[in-house]
Structures are given as structure tokens and as C-alpha cells.
mmCIF file of C-alpha atoms in Angstrom:
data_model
loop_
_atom_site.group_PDB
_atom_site.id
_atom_site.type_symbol
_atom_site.label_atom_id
_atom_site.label_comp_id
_atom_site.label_asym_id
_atom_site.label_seq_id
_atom_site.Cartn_x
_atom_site.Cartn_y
_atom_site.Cartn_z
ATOM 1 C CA UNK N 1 4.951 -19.848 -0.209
ATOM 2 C CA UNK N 2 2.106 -18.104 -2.310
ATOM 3 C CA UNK N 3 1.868 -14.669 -1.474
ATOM 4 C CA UNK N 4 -1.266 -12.425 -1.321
ATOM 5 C CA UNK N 5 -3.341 -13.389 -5.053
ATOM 6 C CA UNK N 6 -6.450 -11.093 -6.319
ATOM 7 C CA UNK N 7 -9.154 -11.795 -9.046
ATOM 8 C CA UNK N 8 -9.708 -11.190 -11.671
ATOM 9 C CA UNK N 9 -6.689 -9.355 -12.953
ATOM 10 C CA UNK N 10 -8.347 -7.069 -14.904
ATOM 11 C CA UNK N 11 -12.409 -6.264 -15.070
ATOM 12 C CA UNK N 12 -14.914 -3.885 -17.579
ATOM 13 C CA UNK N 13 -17.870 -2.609 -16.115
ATOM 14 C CA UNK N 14 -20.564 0.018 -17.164
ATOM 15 C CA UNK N 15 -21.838 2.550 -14.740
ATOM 16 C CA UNK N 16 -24.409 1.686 -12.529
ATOM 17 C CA UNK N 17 -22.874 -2.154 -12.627
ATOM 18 C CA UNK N 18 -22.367 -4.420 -9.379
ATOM 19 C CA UNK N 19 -18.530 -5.909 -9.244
ATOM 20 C CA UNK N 20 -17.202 -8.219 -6.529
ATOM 21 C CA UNK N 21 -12.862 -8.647 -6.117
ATOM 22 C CA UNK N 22 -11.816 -11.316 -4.476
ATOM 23 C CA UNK N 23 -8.577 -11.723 -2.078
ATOM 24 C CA UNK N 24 -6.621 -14.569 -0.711
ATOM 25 C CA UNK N 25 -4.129 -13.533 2.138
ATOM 26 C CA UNK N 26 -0.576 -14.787 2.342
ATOM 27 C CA UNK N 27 -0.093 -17.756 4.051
ATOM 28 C CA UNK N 28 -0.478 -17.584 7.627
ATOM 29 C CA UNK N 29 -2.092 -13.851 7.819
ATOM 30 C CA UNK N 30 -5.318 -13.443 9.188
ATOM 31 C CA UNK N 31 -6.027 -9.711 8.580
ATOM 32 C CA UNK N 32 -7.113 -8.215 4.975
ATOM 33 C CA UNK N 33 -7.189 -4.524 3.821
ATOM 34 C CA UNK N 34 -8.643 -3.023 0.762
ATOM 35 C CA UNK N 35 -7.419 -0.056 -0.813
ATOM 36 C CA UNK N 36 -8.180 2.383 -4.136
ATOM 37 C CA UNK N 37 -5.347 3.126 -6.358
ATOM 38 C CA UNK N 38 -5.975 6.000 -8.998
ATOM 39 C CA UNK N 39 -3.548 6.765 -11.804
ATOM 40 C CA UNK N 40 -0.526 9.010 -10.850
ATOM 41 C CA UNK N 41 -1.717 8.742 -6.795
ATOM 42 C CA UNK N 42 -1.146 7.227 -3.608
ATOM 43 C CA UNK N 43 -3.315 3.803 -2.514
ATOM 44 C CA UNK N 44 -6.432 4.993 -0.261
ATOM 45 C CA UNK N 45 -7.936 2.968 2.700
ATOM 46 C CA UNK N 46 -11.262 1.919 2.116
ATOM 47 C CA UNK N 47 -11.689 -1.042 5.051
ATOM 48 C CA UNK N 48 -10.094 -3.597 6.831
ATOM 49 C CA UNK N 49 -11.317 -6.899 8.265
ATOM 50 C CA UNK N 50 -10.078 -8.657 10.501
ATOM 51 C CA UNK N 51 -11.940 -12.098 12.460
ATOM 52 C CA UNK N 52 -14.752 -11.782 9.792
ATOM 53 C CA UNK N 53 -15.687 -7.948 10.972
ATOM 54 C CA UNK N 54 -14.929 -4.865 9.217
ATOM 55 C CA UNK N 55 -12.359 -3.133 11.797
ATOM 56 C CA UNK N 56 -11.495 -0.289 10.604
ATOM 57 C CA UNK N 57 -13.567 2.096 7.245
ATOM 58 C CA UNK N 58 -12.134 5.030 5.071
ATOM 59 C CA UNK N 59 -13.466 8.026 3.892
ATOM 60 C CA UNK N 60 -15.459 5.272 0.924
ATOM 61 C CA UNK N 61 -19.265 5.609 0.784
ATOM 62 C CA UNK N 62 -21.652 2.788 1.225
ATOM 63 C CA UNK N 63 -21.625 1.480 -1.768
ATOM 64 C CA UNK N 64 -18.533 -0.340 -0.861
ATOM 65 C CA UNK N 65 -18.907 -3.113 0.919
ATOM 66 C CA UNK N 66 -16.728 -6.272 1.905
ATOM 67 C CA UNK N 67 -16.802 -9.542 3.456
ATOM 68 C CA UNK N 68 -14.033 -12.026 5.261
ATOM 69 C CA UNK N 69 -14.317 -15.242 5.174
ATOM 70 C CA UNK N 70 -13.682 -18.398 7.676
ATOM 71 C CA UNK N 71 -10.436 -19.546 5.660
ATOM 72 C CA UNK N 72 -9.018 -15.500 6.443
ATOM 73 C CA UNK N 73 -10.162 -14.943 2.238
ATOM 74 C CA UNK N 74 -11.997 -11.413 1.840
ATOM 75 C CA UNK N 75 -14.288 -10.058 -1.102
ATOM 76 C CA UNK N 76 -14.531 -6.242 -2.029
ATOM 77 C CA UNK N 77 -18.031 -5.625 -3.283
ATOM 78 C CA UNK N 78 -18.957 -2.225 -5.483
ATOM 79 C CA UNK N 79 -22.495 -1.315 -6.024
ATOM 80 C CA UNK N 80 -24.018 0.699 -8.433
ATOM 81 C CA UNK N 81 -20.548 1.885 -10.224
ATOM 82 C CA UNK N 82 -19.640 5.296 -11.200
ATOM 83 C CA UNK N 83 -16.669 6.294 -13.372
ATOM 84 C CA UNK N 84 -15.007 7.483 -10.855
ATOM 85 C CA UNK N 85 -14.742 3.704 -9.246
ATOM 86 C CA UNK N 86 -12.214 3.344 -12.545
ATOM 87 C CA UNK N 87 -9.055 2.619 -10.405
ATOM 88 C CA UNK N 88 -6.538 -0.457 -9.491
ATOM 89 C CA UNK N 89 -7.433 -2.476 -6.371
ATOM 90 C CA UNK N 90 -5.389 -3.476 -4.376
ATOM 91 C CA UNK N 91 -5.661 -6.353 -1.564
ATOM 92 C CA UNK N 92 -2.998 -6.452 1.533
ATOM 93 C CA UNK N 93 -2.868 -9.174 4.107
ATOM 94 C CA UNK N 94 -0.592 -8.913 7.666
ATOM 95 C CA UNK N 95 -0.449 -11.431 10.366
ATOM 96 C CA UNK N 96 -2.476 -9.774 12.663
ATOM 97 C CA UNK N 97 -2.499 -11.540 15.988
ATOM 98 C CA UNK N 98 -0.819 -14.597 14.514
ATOM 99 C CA UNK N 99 2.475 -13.006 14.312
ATOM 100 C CA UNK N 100 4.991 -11.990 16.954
ATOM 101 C CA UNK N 101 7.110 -9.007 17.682
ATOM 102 C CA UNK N 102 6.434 -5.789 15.934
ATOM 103 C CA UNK N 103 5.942 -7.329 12.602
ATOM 104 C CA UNK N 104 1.968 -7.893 13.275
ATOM 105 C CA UNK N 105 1.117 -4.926 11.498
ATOM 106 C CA UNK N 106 3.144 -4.926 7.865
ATOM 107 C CA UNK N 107 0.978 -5.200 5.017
ATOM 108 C CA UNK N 108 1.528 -6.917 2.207
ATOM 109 C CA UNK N 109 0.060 -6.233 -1.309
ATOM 110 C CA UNK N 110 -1.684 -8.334 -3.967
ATOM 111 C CA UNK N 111 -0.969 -7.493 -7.763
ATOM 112 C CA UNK N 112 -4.128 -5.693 -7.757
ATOM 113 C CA UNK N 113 -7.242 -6.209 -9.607
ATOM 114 C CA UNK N 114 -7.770 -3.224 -12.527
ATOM 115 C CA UNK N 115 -11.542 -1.998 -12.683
ATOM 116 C CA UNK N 116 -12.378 0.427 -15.446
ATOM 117 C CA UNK N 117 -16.206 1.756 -15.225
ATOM 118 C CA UNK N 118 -17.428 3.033 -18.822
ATOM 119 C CA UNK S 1 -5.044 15.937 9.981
ATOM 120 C CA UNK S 2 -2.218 12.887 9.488
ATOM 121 C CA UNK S 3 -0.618 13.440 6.283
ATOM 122 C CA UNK S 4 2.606 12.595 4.256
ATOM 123 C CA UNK S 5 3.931 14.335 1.560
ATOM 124 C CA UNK S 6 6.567 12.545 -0.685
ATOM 125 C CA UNK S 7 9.569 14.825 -2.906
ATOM 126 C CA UNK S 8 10.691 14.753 -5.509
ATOM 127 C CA UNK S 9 7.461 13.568 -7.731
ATOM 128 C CA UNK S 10 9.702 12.248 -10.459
ATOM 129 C CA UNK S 11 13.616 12.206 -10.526
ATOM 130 C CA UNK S 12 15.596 10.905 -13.369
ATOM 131 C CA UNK S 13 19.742 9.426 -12.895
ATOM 132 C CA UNK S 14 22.371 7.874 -14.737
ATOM 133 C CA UNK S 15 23.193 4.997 -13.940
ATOM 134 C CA UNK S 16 25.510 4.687 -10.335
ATOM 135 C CA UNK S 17 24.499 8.402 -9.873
ATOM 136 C CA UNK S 18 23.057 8.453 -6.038
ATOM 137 C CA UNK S 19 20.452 9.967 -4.530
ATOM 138 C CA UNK S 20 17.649 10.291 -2.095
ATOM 139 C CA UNK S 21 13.821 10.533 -2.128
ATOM 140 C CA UNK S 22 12.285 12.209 0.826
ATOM 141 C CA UNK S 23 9.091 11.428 2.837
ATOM 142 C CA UNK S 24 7.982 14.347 5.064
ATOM 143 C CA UNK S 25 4.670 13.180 7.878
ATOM 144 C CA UNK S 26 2.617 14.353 10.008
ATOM 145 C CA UNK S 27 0.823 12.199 12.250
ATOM 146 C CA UNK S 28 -0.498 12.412 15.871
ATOM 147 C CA UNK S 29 1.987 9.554 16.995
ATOM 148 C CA UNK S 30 4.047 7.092 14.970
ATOM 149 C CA UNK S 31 3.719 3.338 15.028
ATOM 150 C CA UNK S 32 5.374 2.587 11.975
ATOM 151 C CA UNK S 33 6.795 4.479 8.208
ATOM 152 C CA UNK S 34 6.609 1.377 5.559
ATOM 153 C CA UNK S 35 8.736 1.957 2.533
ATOM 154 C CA UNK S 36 7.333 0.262 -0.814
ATOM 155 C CA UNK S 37 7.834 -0.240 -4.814
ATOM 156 C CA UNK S 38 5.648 -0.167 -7.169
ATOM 157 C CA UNK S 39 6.209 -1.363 -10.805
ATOM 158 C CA UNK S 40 3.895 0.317 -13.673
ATOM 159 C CA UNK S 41 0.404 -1.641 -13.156
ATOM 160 C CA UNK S 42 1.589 -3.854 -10.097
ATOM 161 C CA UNK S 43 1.090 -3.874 -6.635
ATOM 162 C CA UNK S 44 3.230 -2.486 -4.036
ATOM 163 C CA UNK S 45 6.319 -4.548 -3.224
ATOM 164 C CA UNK S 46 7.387 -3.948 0.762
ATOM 165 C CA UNK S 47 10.859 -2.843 1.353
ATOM 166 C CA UNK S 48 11.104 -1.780 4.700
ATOM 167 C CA UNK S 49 9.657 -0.493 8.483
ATOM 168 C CA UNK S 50 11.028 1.681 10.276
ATOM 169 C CA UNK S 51 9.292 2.541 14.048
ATOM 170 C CA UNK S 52 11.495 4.998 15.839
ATOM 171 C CA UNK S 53 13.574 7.926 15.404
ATOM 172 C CA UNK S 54 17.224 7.379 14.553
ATOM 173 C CA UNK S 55 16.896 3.547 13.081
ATOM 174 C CA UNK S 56 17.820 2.754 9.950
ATOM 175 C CA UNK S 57 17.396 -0.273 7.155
ATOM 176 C CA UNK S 58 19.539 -1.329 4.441
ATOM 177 C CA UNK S 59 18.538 -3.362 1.296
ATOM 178 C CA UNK S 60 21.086 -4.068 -1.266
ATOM 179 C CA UNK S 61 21.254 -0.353 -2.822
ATOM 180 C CA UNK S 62 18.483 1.220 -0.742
ATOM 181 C CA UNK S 63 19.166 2.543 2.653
ATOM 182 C CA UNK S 64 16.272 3.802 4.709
ATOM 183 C CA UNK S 65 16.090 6.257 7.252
ATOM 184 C CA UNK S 66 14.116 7.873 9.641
ATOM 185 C CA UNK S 67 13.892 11.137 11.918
ATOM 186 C CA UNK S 68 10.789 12.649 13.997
ATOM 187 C CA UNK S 69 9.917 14.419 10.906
ATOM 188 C CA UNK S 70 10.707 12.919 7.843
ATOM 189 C CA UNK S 71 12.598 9.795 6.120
ATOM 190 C CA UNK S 72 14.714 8.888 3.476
ATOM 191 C CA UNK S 73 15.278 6.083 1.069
ATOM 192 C CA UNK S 74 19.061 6.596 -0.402
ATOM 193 C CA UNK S 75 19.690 5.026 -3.342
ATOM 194 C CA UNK S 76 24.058 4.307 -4.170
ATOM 195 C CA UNK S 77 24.997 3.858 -7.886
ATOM 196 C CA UNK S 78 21.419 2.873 -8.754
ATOM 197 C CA UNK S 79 20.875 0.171 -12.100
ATOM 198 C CA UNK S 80 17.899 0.676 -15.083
ATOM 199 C CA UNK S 81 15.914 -2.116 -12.808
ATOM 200 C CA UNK S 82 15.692 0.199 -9.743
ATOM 201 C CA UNK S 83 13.235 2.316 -11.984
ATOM 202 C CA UNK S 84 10.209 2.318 -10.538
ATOM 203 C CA UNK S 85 7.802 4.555 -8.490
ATOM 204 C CA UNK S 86 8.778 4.165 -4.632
ATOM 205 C CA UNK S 87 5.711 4.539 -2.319
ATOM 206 C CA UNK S 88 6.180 5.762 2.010
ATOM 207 C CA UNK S 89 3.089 5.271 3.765
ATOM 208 C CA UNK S 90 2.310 5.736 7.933
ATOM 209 C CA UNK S 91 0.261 3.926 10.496
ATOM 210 C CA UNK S 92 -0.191 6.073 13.541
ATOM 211 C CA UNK S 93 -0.914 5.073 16.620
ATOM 212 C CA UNK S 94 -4.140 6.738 17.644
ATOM 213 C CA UNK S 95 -5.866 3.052 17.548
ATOM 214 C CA UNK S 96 -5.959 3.200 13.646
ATOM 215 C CA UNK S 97 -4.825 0.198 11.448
ATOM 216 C CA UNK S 98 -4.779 1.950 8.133
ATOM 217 C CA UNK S 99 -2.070 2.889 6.102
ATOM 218 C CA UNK S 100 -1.609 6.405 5.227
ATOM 219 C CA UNK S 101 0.270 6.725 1.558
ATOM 220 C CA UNK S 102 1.961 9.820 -0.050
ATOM 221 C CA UNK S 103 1.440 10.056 -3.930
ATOM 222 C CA UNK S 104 5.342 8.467 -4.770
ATOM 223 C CA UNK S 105 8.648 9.305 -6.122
ATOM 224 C CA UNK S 106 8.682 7.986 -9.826
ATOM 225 C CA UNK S 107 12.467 7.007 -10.702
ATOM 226 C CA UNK S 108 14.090 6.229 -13.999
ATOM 227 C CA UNK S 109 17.206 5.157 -13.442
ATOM 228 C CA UNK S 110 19.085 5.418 -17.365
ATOM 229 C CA UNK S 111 21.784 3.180 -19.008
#
């Protein structure tokens, strides 16, 4: 069972640069969140979609953006990059509705995609 | 504002030498406390939930616990390959769906 994959692993950008990350859930989750690692911190929420709309937005300005797809798949789009975007990403999928019990919320984490902005 | 605040940053053992990390929160009303690893340049690996006062979880060497206040992850006779930077994050339940993180415990765990 393949869990929760990102692309690319790793990505070089200069400032001012347009990246998309792309996120395929675990099998059988329907719900995708996006978060901002920094060195030496804590992962921060940026969004979460879930039946192709964003549900839920952080404290990230508009120059993130993201989109689910159909097949449950989500992209995290960056626009006009700063070095401060210079961080891992990191994609987590839960069941959402498709699970049962109390289990519908825990997330579960790609192996993150590493964006450094020069 | 919800908030969790994780202690020790950094703790160093020898090996089989226990210990716990400690995650304090505050939060308007708890619907979960989610215990993670993280490797160096990985993503988080899930350990555990905990939703309620008083319960507790048990994983090999890690035990997890949880009070209105504050949880911890106990670690007995810990190995080198439990090194790693453990991660407690909230979801409250004030219709909210993120995750709220703390900045980690880093453990080395030495031979």
C-alpha cells in the first residue's frame, strides 16, 4: 500500500520564480493538507482541500495557491518566490469522510518536497 | 490564541537511559494531540492520537500520554535509532481542520 508520495524531491528556484508541488494521497484518503516546514521549526498550515475546494487557509498570503484534483491528487502552487519561500513541503492526506470512527481526521505526511529560493 | 509549546528543545541519553519529552497546549477545546517523528530531511512519521484526558498509547519503547494540559511521550531504555526529532501537534475543535505543531524535541540517543 503506497503511502502519501510528493514531487519533485528536491527543487532550485530564483526569486520572483513560479513553482508547482505535486501530491498523491494514500490510498483510500480523500482529504490533502499542505504545510511549510522551516529549518529548526514546527510544520505550518497553509490550506487544506478537501472535495476539490480549499476548506480550510493559514496565515499564507496569496501567492499560494492550490488545487485538488478528481482522483483526490492536490498541487501546491507558489507565485512570484521570495527567499523566504526556502523551506521543506510537506503534503498530508487523511480519510476524511471515507473513514470510520475517530480516525477520519489523522494526517499522514509525504517525504516532503525541498524548495530553496536563491 | 491555540498554541503548543514542546520541552526540552534537544535532550541527549545513553543508551537504555529513559526519559520523557513534554508537550504543554493551549487550545479552545481538544479534538485530538498527534504525536510524530521526524528523521533529518524527512517527513513526519505518525506515532500516535490521543483525544481525551487520562488515555494513553504504547508503541514498542514510546508510551504516550495525555492530561487537560499537557502530554508526554516516555521513552524506556531508548536505542541510537530512536534519535530523531519528535514532533506533538493539536487539532481543536472550534470547526478547524488544521494541525497546530510545536517546534520538536531533537533526541540523540548514544551507543
Amino acid at each position: 500500500d503506497a503511502g502519501v508520495t510528493q514531487s519533485p524531491t528536491h527543487l532550485i528556484k530564483t526569486r520572483g520564480q513560479q513553482v508547482t508541488l505535486r501530491c498523491s494521497p494514500k490510498s483510500g484518503h480523500d482529504t490533502v493538507s499542505w504545510y511549510q516546514q522551516a529549518l529548526g521549526q514546527g510544520p505550518q498550515f497553509i490550506f487544506q482541500y478537501y472535495e476539490e475546494e480549499e476548506r480550510q487557509r493559514g496565515n499564507f498570503p496569496d501567492r499560494f495557491s492550490g488545487h485538488q484534483f478528481p482522483n483526490y491528487s492536490s498541487e501546491l502552487n507558489v507565485n512570484a518566490l521570495l527567499l523566504g519561500d526556502s523551506a521543506l513541503y510537506l503534503c498530508a492526506s487523511s480519510p476524511g469522510r471515507l473513514a470510520g470512527g475517530t480516525s477520519y481526521n489523522e494526517q499522514f505526511f509525504g517525504p516532503g518536497t525541498r524548495l530553496t529560493v536563491l | 490564541e491555540d498554541q503548543v509549546t514542546q520541552s526540552p528543545e534537544a535532550l541527549r541519553l545513553q543508551e537504555g537511559e529513559s526519559s520523557s519529552l513534554n508537550c504543554s497546549y493551549t487550545v479552545s477545546g481538544l479534538r485530538g494531540l498527534f504525536w510524530y517523528r521526524q528523521d533529518p530531511g524527512k517527513g513526519p512519521e505518525f506515532l500516535f492520537t490521543l483525544y481525551s484526558a487520562g488515555e494513553e498509547k504504547e508503541k514498542e519503547r514510546l508510551k504516550a500520554t495525555l492530561t487537560k494540559k499537557e502530554s508526554f511521550l516516555h521513552i524506556t531504555a531508548p536505542k541510537p535509532e530512536d534519535s530523531a526529532t519528535y514532533l506533538c501537534a493539536v487539532q481543536a475543535t472550534s470547526g478547524t481542520y488544521k494541525y497546530i505543531f510545536g517546534t520538536g524535541t531533537r533526541l540523540k540517543v548514544l551507543a
